[in-house]
């Protein structure tokens, strides 16, 4: 029920100052003016309220009425989320597109979840069962990939006094009644305030990698399921391509993609391309596990501020069902800029580079919501956050990058020189790091090879050695280097060309399984060891480079698809044999 709670006194961009305010609370969601523009109370003072409005405010005028239902900004959680495109406050873009063209007409109120669609509900608890918050009471096949668990609202408990028999229901139809002195009707969807994290039992240790299919990531700087990564990089260094690659190929069960303040055509690109993509693991359309939230640079700034909270709340909901969720946010710098603009309009005291003092605590609150958790129903589920950061001028010491670094444990630093040299992904092997290696090595060791971590350290050591050798070359030229050291440089160059570089646009190269990555690395290290022996016996680099073994190594990443990894495994032996001939 909407009631009038004040009127417009002053409008400053997305911020509305209200007067004659009564019975409003902080963070209440309100509707402003004749068009009922959606907004949220961000400051209260005597009879005044400051409201950030999620839509263009240009037609508002002093005296316009302000209404509320008395709820905080919430999202709807239930079957039908997957495959959807939403704006920052969960208004469905597709539906709106059909009605109004590409842009959202102001003040449109379309429910986030389709009320007409029927879902096949299967109860899994019986009448009289004692039930607790978060407990799964039924299931719905949301897509061919995902069983949607219908969970009791986290704060509800009691006894099931009625439950619907298996059958088809719309979201407006009641599917259970819970009694605990009072009677509660239960539906297949629930509402949850976006700024409040959904409760869990406890945090669990991270112990499994998120396999992204991107070699430099999985092998050198892996992230664990439930971890947080920042991807900082200047304009054009490849942040968006990395985020798209992860949305496509990572082995999360659910993907939430938040396009935050970036160019509109990138979201259009997703809109056109994503529906065609097939998951290599499940052979099903990737849309069946994905939700998009778009608040591009041409859309209202306040909704951009809200979009990452909307995204992470959806992520928590699927985590509560026991799924591994990955959330991509591109870019958190644009989010922070929205925060800065709103703070400026509220005439708050700016701190570093105009950002408000609470930038850091807001970032902390957001990253806190990632993790591997034991859910209320005793299952486990995780949220991995991959956040791109676009520091102005590529300067990583600016506030958003430096505060973000305090809350993440994995850092994929994009390097301008690599991008200029068209070495993609331009993730620097010098400036990047991952603190998840120890957490996830067990997975690699039992699923791929007990040598994984040792091999990974070995190649990193070679890369660091190369770095020093390149310094020497700068000073005294390449000629003084002994052959064995030149070999290090040669192997690193092979590793960069055949392993670290990975084309997002090549059908075979776009995704490498963990096994393929390990085999490529093994072959390169094996090649190095054999060549090193030969050099010790007096051969030189140019003789090695003229062998067919060298050609084979250079070709292997494109030549062997996921279907003929057996062949790739045999390559080491072929190489050994062909190098042996050099000894004769
Ligand atoms: N992995 C990749 N493979 C091939 N090309 C890439 C890759 N990553 C980036 N690029 C190229 O770099 C361009 C800019 O990347 P983009 O992700 O849009 O940069 P950013 O988001 O950092 O501004 C892309 O259009 C593409 O041509
Ligand atoms: Mg981008």
XYZ file of C-alpha atoms and ligand atoms in Angstrom:
612
model
C 0.000 0.000 0.000
C 1.463 3.329 -1.121
C 1.121 6.256 1.230
C 2.203 9.885 0.825
C 5.222 10.648 3.028
C 6.463 14.046 1.884
C 6.985 16.307 -1.094
C 9.771 17.441 -3.364
C 11.640 20.509 -2.149
C 14.703 20.576 -4.395
C 16.153 18.458 -7.191
C 19.871 18.156 -7.892
C 20.552 15.666 -10.658
C 19.747 12.219 -9.293
C 19.284 13.513 -5.737
C 15.935 14.813 -4.508
C 15.549 16.718 -1.266
C 12.130 16.159 0.293
C 10.280 18.280 2.826
C 7.378 17.738 5.214
C 8.649 14.243 5.641
C 6.928 11.910 8.029
C 7.441 8.232 8.891
C 10.246 7.612 6.414
C 13.198 5.454 7.407
C 16.715 5.270 6.073
C 16.950 3.114 2.946
C 13.187 3.061 2.430
C 12.282 2.702 -1.201
C 10.093 5.577 -2.407
C 8.273 6.682 -5.538
C 8.607 10.303 -6.559
C 6.209 12.564 -8.497
C 3.451 11.803 -10.967
C 5.570 9.310 -12.854
C 6.393 7.407 -9.681
C 10.144 7.423 -10.249
C 11.863 4.858 -8.058
C 14.263 6.108 -5.383
C 15.809 5.288 -2.035
C 16.204 7.334 1.153
C 19.910 7.924 1.774
C 19.828 10.626 4.449
C 17.282 11.889 6.995
C 17.418 15.163 8.868
C 14.521 16.627 10.902
C 11.636 16.978 8.419
C 13.956 16.577 5.447
C 14.922 13.480 3.512
C 17.477 13.017 0.747
C 16.512 10.524 -1.873
C 18.648 9.061 -4.636
C 16.446 8.497 -7.633
C 17.144 5.665 -10.061
C 15.729 7.466 -13.064
C 16.062 10.713 -14.955
C 14.648 13.448 -12.706
C 14.320 16.278 -15.244
C 10.530 16.559 -15.114
C 10.247 16.653 -11.332
C 9.164 19.902 -9.706
C 8.907 21.293 -6.195
C 5.761 20.152 -4.457
C 5.535 16.790 -6.268
C 4.401 14.097 -3.876
C 6.550 11.309 -2.524
C 5.125 7.888 -1.748
C 6.355 4.752 -0.051
C 5.277 1.254 0.763
C 7.703 1.256 3.669
C 10.116 -1.353 2.289
C 13.818 -1.012 1.618
C 15.078 -1.445 -1.954
C 14.593 -5.125 -2.633
C 14.893 -7.707 -5.374
C 12.535 -10.521 -6.236
C 14.067 -13.971 -5.940
C 12.400 -16.945 -7.580
C 12.184 -19.054 -10.733
C 12.610 -17.067 -13.941
C 15.712 -15.101 -13.004
C 18.040 -17.108 -15.250
C 18.458 -15.913 -18.795
C 17.121 -12.480 -17.927
C 18.532 -9.028 -18.640
C 17.849 -6.550 -15.852
C 18.727 -2.956 -15.138
C 20.455 -1.941 -11.876
C 17.256 -2.165 -9.836
C 16.110 -5.428 -11.400
C 13.687 -4.105 -13.988
C 13.562 -6.572 -16.864
C 15.144 -4.985 -19.935
C 13.813 -7.504 -22.425
C 10.191 -7.056 -21.451
C 10.604 -3.326 -21.356
C 12.314 -3.387 -24.729
C 9.305 -5.101 -26.258
C 6.995 -2.511 -24.758
C 8.921 0.707 -25.104
C 11.886 0.295 -27.414
C 15.439 0.078 -26.182
C 15.369 2.529 -23.298
C 13.433 2.066 -20.135
C 10.548 4.518 -19.959
C 10.708 6.359 -16.701
C 8.583 5.160 -13.849
C 7.708 1.821 -15.424
C 6.841 -0.747 -12.859
C 7.118 -4.190 -14.311
C 7.700 -7.038 -11.886
C 11.134 -8.611 -12.167
C 9.660 -12.088 -12.406
C 6.985 -13.134 -14.871
C 3.661 -13.525 -13.090
C 1.912 -15.398 -15.900
C 4.363 -18.196 -16.446
C 3.563 -21.500 -14.792
C 6.357 -23.480 -13.134
C 6.265 -27.156 -12.340
C 6.543 -27.360 -8.553
C 7.466 -30.558 -6.749
C 7.157 -30.506 -2.953
C 9.868 -32.255 -0.964
C 8.478 -31.819 2.531
C 5.131 -33.112 3.735
C 2.326 -31.673 5.793
C 3.183 -31.214 9.477
C 6.932 -31.126 8.797
C 8.845 -28.780 11.091
C 10.719 -26.350 8.873
C 13.418 -23.740 9.414
C 14.635 -20.666 7.570
C 16.473 -21.518 4.347
C 15.141 -25.059 4.264
C 14.276 -26.445 0.842
C 10.581 -27.255 0.670
C 10.248 -27.949 -3.047
C 11.918 -27.894 -6.449
C 11.271 -26.340 -9.828
C 13.122 -27.083 -13.069
C 14.123 -23.537 -13.884
C 16.227 -24.414 -16.919
C 17.572 -27.711 -18.218
C 20.736 -26.977 -16.231
C 19.415 -25.661 -12.969
C 17.011 -27.052 -10.443
C 15.620 -24.101 -8.588
C 15.274 -24.924 -4.910
C 12.280 -23.308 -3.297
C 13.585 -22.242 0.098
C 11.777 -20.973 3.126
C 12.390 -17.284 3.848
C 15.551 -17.150 6.022
C 13.814 -15.659 9.029
C 10.779 -17.950 9.008
C 10.274 -21.170 10.932
C 7.340 -23.273 12.022
C 5.260 -26.183 10.875
C 3.938 -26.864 7.373
C 0.165 -26.848 7.772
C -0.498 -27.128 4.032
C 1.651 -27.811 0.986
C 0.603 -27.762 -2.651
C 0.607 -31.106 -4.491
C 3.059 -31.487 -7.409
C 1.766 -29.416 -10.313
C 2.018 -26.220 -12.332
C 1.693 -22.917 -10.536
C 2.291 -19.260 -11.211
C 4.328 -17.162 -8.809
C 1.170 -15.589 -7.435
C -0.214 -18.935 -6.360
C 0.449 -20.034 -2.817
C 2.430 -23.281 -2.545
C 2.555 -23.766 1.225
C 1.345 -22.431 4.549
C 3.647 -22.281 7.558
C 2.239 -21.884 11.076
C 4.057 -20.800 14.204
C 1.287 -19.115 16.154
C 0.707 -17.003 13.071
C -0.046 -18.198 9.564
C 2.303 -17.426 6.672
C 1.494 -18.021 3.037
C 4.545 -19.220 1.121
C 5.065 -18.542 -2.594
C 7.732 -19.720 -5.002
C 9.442 -16.313 -4.811
C 10.586 -14.061 -2.016
C 11.827 -10.502 -1.635
C 15.126 -9.514 -0.117
C 16.644 -6.056 0.557
C 19.705 -5.664 -1.663
C 21.894 -3.939 0.889
C 21.664 -6.731 3.427
C 23.575 -9.963 2.968
C 21.549 -13.150 3.134
C 22.376 -15.227 6.206
C 24.424 -18.443 6.115
C 25.579 -20.850 8.834
C 29.287 -20.194 8.524
C 32.185 -19.602 6.201
C 34.106 -22.560 4.772
C 37.695 -22.741 3.596
C 38.261 -22.287 -0.124
C 39.461 -25.553 -1.639
C 38.599 -25.702 -5.315
C 39.723 -23.525 -8.223
C 37.313 -21.711 -10.470
C 38.482 -23.168 -13.767
C 38.187 -20.363 -16.291
C 39.739 -22.028 -19.324
C 42.161 -19.093 -19.530
C 45.670 -20.500 -19.176
C 47.455 -17.553 -17.610
C 44.725 -17.446 -14.983
C 44.227 -21.099 -14.105
C 47.876 -22.079 -14.214
C 49.673 -18.990 -12.946
C 47.206 -16.858 -10.980
C 44.210 -19.026 -10.135
C 41.198 -17.943 -8.136
C 39.398 -20.289 -5.783
C 35.649 -20.812 -5.839
C 34.513 -18.296 -3.244
C 37.473 -15.986 -3.804
C 37.765 -12.380 -4.952
C 39.825 -11.078 -7.855
C 40.498 -7.584 -9.078
C 41.313 -7.012 -12.746
C 42.798 -3.543 -12.993
C 43.789 -2.135 -16.347
C 43.730 1.054 -18.367
C 41.413 1.668 -21.275
C 41.628 -0.990 -23.989
C 43.861 -3.408 -22.066
C 41.278 -6.202 -22.242
C 39.215 -6.094 -19.033
C 35.892 -6.573 -20.748
C 37.151 -9.404 -22.955
C 38.425 -11.223 -19.841
C 35.100 -10.768 -18.079
C 33.220 -12.037 -21.136
C 35.573 -15.024 -21.377
C 34.940 -15.919 -17.757
C 31.193 -15.493 -18.133
C 31.357 -17.894 -21.059
C 33.801 -20.559 -19.984
C 34.312 -20.617 -16.232
C 32.994 -23.674 -14.456
C 30.641 -21.795 -12.136
C 27.119 -23.213 -12.131
C 25.530 -19.766 -12.137
C 26.951 -16.592 -13.653
C 25.785 -13.088 -12.746
C 27.213 -10.480 -15.107
C 26.974 -6.871 -13.968
C 27.772 -4.405 -16.749
C 28.330 -1.322 -14.687
C 28.750 2.079 -16.294
C 30.619 0.806 -19.342
C 29.744 1.439 -22.980
C 26.240 0.463 -24.042
C 27.422 -1.265 -27.213
C 29.294 -3.840 -25.117
C 26.050 -4.894 -23.478
C 24.344 -4.917 -26.873
C 27.144 -7.169 -28.016
C 26.369 -9.552 -25.154
C 22.674 -9.300 -25.895
C 23.279 -10.410 -29.477
C 26.010 -12.997 -28.949
C 25.367 -14.692 -25.659
C 22.107 -16.385 -26.589
C 23.993 -18.321 -29.297
C 26.702 -19.734 -27.027
C 26.833 -23.337 -25.901
C 28.494 -24.479 -22.681
C 31.354 -26.892 -23.566
C 30.731 -28.942 -20.426
C 26.971 -29.318 -20.464
C 26.302 -28.711 -24.194
C 23.417 -26.452 -23.179
C 22.952 -22.758 -23.999
C 24.993 -20.644 -21.604
C 21.994 -18.380 -21.091
C 20.445 -21.121 -19.005
C 22.876 -20.393 -16.204
C 23.354 -16.645 -16.659
C 21.702 -13.436 -15.449
C 22.713 -10.040 -16.841
C 22.455 -6.745 -15.060
C 23.121 -3.782 -17.283
C 23.570 -0.247 -16.198
C 25.594 1.235 -18.967
C 27.086 4.722 -19.089
C 23.969 6.163 -20.745
C 21.654 4.942 -17.978
C 20.894 6.727 -14.659
C 23.822 6.979 -12.283
C 22.020 6.020 -9.062
C 20.851 2.708 -10.489
C 24.475 2.011 -11.286
C 25.322 2.443 -7.616
C 22.609 -0.110 -6.789
C 23.507 -2.568 -9.541
C 26.326 -4.376 -7.756
C 24.122 -4.936 -4.705
C 21.344 -6.266 -6.905
C 23.892 -8.570 -8.516
C 25.375 -9.928 -5.324
C 21.951 -10.499 -3.775
C 20.961 -12.665 -6.747
C 24.295 -14.458 -6.332
C 23.591 -15.130 -2.660
C 20.193 -16.541 -3.469
C 21.627 -19.183 -5.823
C 24.470 -19.830 -3.384
C 21.808 -20.589 -0.761
C 20.555 -23.357 -3.059
C 24.034 -24.896 -2.938
C 25.417 -23.639 -6.245
C 28.802 -22.231 -7.168
C 28.116 -18.734 -8.418
C 30.496 -16.356 -10.196
C 29.769 -12.644 -10.268
C 31.539 -10.425 -12.781
C 31.412 -6.678 -12.262
C 32.671 -4.508 -15.126
C 33.704 -2.022 -13.873
C 33.781 -1.243 -10.164
C 35.497 2.063 -10.949
C 32.348 3.239 -12.718
C 30.402 2.118 -9.670
C 32.727 4.134 -7.419
C 32.288 7.137 -9.705
C 28.524 6.848 -9.256
C 29.095 6.798 -5.508
C 31.255 9.906 -5.850
C 28.686 11.759 -7.915
C 25.875 10.977 -5.479
C 28.043 11.929 -2.528
C 28.858 15.245 -4.206
C 25.162 15.942 -4.734
C 24.582 15.270 -1.059
C 27.292 17.840 -0.325
C 29.290 15.365 1.726
C 32.903 16.006 2.610
C 35.053 14.473 -0.129
C 38.225 12.569 0.654
C 40.871 11.285 -1.776
C 40.186 12.397 -5.348
C 36.643 13.405 -4.467
C 35.562 9.950 -3.307
C 33.557 9.883 -0.082
C 35.174 8.623 3.127
C 32.957 5.521 3.037
C 34.329 4.278 -0.311
C 36.508 1.782 1.506
C 33.791 0.454 3.834
C 31.366 0.091 0.904
C 33.943 -1.927 -1.004
C 34.581 -4.038 2.110
C 30.844 -4.732 2.525
C 30.599 -5.814 -1.080
C 33.607 -8.177 -1.077
C 32.565 -9.611 2.311
C 29.575 -11.123 0.575
C 31.813 -13.357 -1.533
C 33.081 -16.630 -0.103
C 32.543 -20.322 0.299
C 29.748 -20.932 2.779
C 27.751 -23.526 4.604
C 24.187 -22.510 3.835
C 21.233 -22.416 6.223
C 20.032 -25.753 4.842
C 23.391 -27.393 5.521
C 24.570 -27.527 1.913
C 27.584 -25.580 0.696
C 27.712 -22.922 -1.995
C 30.095 -20.215 -3.085
C 30.265 -16.770 -4.622
C 33.377 -15.820 -6.551
C 33.703 -12.124 -7.375
C 35.691 -10.970 -10.406
C 35.779 -7.194 -10.442
C 37.419 -5.087 -13.082
C 38.886 -1.777 -12.061
C 39.641 0.994 -14.549
C 42.155 3.306 -12.905
C 42.410 6.661 -14.700
C 45.640 6.704 -16.702
C 46.324 3.095 -15.665
C 47.699 4.319 -12.322
C 47.246 1.495 -9.772
C 47.886 3.765 -6.789
C 44.569 5.619 -7.193
C 41.919 5.154 -4.446
C 39.618 2.541 -6.020
C 42.457 0.169 -6.960
C 44.332 0.634 -3.698
C 41.260 0.145 -1.480
C 40.127 -2.829 -3.549
C 43.509 -4.482 -3.013
C 42.793 -4.719 0.695
C 39.798 -6.970 0.138
C 40.906 -9.301 -2.634
C 43.468 -12.095 -2.640
C 44.037 -12.365 -6.363
C 45.169 -9.611 -8.690
C 45.333 -9.818 -12.480
C 47.257 -6.696 -13.417
C 46.712 -5.793 -17.057
C 49.788 -4.390 -18.706
C 49.646 -1.585 -21.238
C 52.847 -2.714 -23.018
C 51.544 -6.253 -23.440
C 48.253 -4.942 -24.813
C 50.100 -2.649 -27.218
C 52.138 -5.624 -28.386
C 48.806 -7.464 -28.832
C 49.823 -10.025 -26.241
C 46.366 -11.002 -24.923
C 45.206 -11.551 -22.255
C 47.544 -8.787 -21.172
C 47.827 -10.142 -17.614
C 51.302 -9.265 -16.359
C 53.219 -12.246 -14.977
C 55.359 -9.813 -13.011
C 52.745 -7.646 -11.261
C 49.933 -10.168 -10.807
C 49.510 -12.496 -7.854
C 47.254 -15.133 -6.396
C 47.104 -16.108 -2.751
C 44.876 -19.097 -3.540
C 47.610 -21.471 -4.743
C 47.860 -23.376 -1.470
C 44.071 -23.531 -1.076
C 43.452 -25.125 -4.425
C 46.553 -27.189 -5.123
C 44.810 -30.260 -3.670
C 42.217 -30.117 -6.430
C 44.874 -29.981 -9.165
C 46.916 -32.679 -7.521
C 44.080 -35.153 -7.267
C 42.312 -34.280 -10.530
C 45.168 -33.490 -12.910
C 48.652 -34.256 -11.563
C 50.579 -34.242 -8.287
C 53.214 -32.212 -10.150
C 50.991 -29.254 -10.811
C 52.225 -26.797 -8.189
C 55.900 -27.716 -8.683
C 55.579 -27.163 -12.450
C 53.791 -23.884 -11.898
C 56.596 -22.635 -9.617
C 59.175 -23.867 -12.089
C 57.819 -21.848 -14.982
C 57.412 -18.779 -12.744
C 61.039 -19.128 -11.744
C 62.068 -19.251 -15.398
C 60.015 -16.130 -16.104
C 61.721 -14.320 -13.252
C 65.110 -15.476 -14.444
C 64.273 -14.193 -17.907
C 63.388 -10.829 -16.409
C 66.890 -10.545 -14.922
C 68.563 -11.778 -18.100
C 66.701 -9.183 -20.139
C 68.126 -6.528 -17.817
C 71.605 -7.850 -18.485
C 70.991 -7.795 -22.228
C 69.881 -4.189 -21.966
C 73.214 -3.323 -20.397
C 75.691 -5.398 -22.346
C 73.869 -6.825 -25.359
C 72.813 -10.438 -26.060
C 76.145 -11.764 -27.308
C 77.780 -12.215 -23.929
C 75.041 -14.534 -22.642
C 76.016 -18.201 -22.531
C 73.831 -20.607 -24.516
C 72.132 -22.037 -21.431
C 70.914 -18.590 -20.431
C 69.813 -17.849 -23.943
C 67.808 -21.025 -23.758
C 65.943 -19.631 -20.733
C 64.986 -16.610 -22.806
C 63.961 -18.829 -25.695
C 61.798 -21.070 -23.486
C 60.102 -18.056 -21.933
C 59.387 -16.725 -25.369
C 57.855 -20.088 -26.315
C 55.818 -20.061 -23.117
C 54.520 -16.575 -23.852
C 53.637 -17.457 -27.416
C 52.106 -20.842 -26.910
C 50.718 -20.625 -23.414
C 50.258 -17.159 -21.964
C 48.863 -15.669 -25.141
C 45.386 -16.940 -25.785
C 42.995 -15.685 -28.392
C 39.456 -15.123 -27.224
C 38.314 -15.239 -30.840
C 39.791 -18.562 -31.969
C 37.470 -21.551 -31.691
C 40.097 -23.916 -30.276
C 42.157 -21.445 -28.329
C 39.347 -19.609 -26.571
C 39.067 -22.289 -23.884
C 41.704 -24.677 -22.492
C 40.687 -27.328 -19.983
C 42.796 -27.834 -16.874
C 44.208 -31.020 -18.419
C 45.178 -29.308 -21.655
C 46.869 -26.524 -19.721
C 48.848 -29.022 -17.718
C 49.905 -30.973 -20.819
C 51.034 -27.819 -22.631
C 53.069 -26.785 -19.618
C 54.535 -30.283 -19.207
C 55.591 -30.378 -22.844
C 57.260 -26.991 -22.609
C 59.170 -27.884 -19.438
C 60.142 -31.234 -20.878
C 61.357 -29.552 -24.044
C 63.388 -27.185 -21.897
C 65.042 -30.015 -19.941
C 65.962 -31.937 -23.103
C 67.347 -28.827 -24.791
C 69.309 -27.888 -21.698
C 70.960 -31.324 -21.750
C 71.788 -30.931 -25.426
C 73.283 -27.517 -24.866
C 75.423 -28.875 -22.084
C 76.677 -31.359 -24.675
C 77.666 -28.525 -26.964
C 74.673 -27.845 -29.207
C 73.482 -24.291 -29.765
C 70.090 -22.596 -29.831
C 69.868 -22.170 -33.577
C 70.289 -25.918 -34.101
C 67.443 -26.545 -31.679
C 65.199 -23.989 -33.369
C 65.613 -25.707 -36.702
C 64.188 -29.006 -35.412
C 60.712 -30.330 -36.063
C 60.326 -30.647 -32.286
C 60.522 -26.880 -31.987
C 57.871 -26.492 -34.691
C 55.638 -28.966 -32.908
C 55.906 -27.079 -29.633
C 55.089 -23.784 -31.322
C 52.019 -25.284 -32.984
C 50.564 -27.339 -30.159
C 48.084 -24.926 -28.620
C 46.134 -24.599 -31.884
C 46.724 -28.093 -33.147
C 45.280 -30.119 -30.299
C 41.642 -29.553 -29.479
C 40.005 -30.793 -26.307
C 39.068 -33.962 -28.209
C 42.616 -35.095 -28.920
C 44.450 -34.480 -25.718
C 45.740 -38.062 -25.822
C 47.795 -36.976 -28.827
C 49.032 -33.934 -26.967
C 50.125 -36.213 -24.140
C 52.142 -38.340 -26.563
C 53.858 -35.275 -27.985
C 56.493 -35.298 -25.229
C 57.713 -38.686 -26.393
C 57.809 -37.621 -30.053
C 59.811 -34.583 -29.050
C 62.258 -36.614 -26.993
C 62.832 -38.913 -29.940
C 63.308 -36.189 -32.494
C 65.713 -34.330 -30.197
C 67.714 -37.503 -29.612
C 68.567 -37.452 -33.295
C 70.456 -34.217 -32.726
C 72.834 -36.016 -30.430
C 74.003 -38.378 -33.131
N 42.037 -12.449 -25.077
C 41.973 -11.638 -26.152
N 42.088 -12.158 -27.385
C 42.045 -11.378 -28.475
N 41.874 -10.051 -28.428
C 41.749 -9.454 -27.253
C 41.793 -10.221 -26.034
N 41.661 -9.363 -25.001
C 41.528 -8.122 -25.543
N 41.583 -8.161 -26.892
C 41.485 -7.002 -27.811
O 41.570 -5.784 -27.069
C 40.430 -4.950 -27.318
C 40.070 -4.135 -26.102
O 39.660 -4.976 -25.046
P 38.562 -4.545 -23.972
O 38.282 -5.762 -23.163
O 37.396 -3.887 -24.601
O 39.369 -3.479 -23.103
P 38.910 -2.693 -21.788
O 37.621 -3.284 -21.317
O 40.026 -2.917 -20.807
O 38.792 -1.259 -22.182
C 39.360 -5.938 -27.757
O 38.400 -5.334 -28.571
C 40.166 -6.979 -28.522
O 40.399 -6.577 -29.842
Mg 35.803 -2.501 -20.976
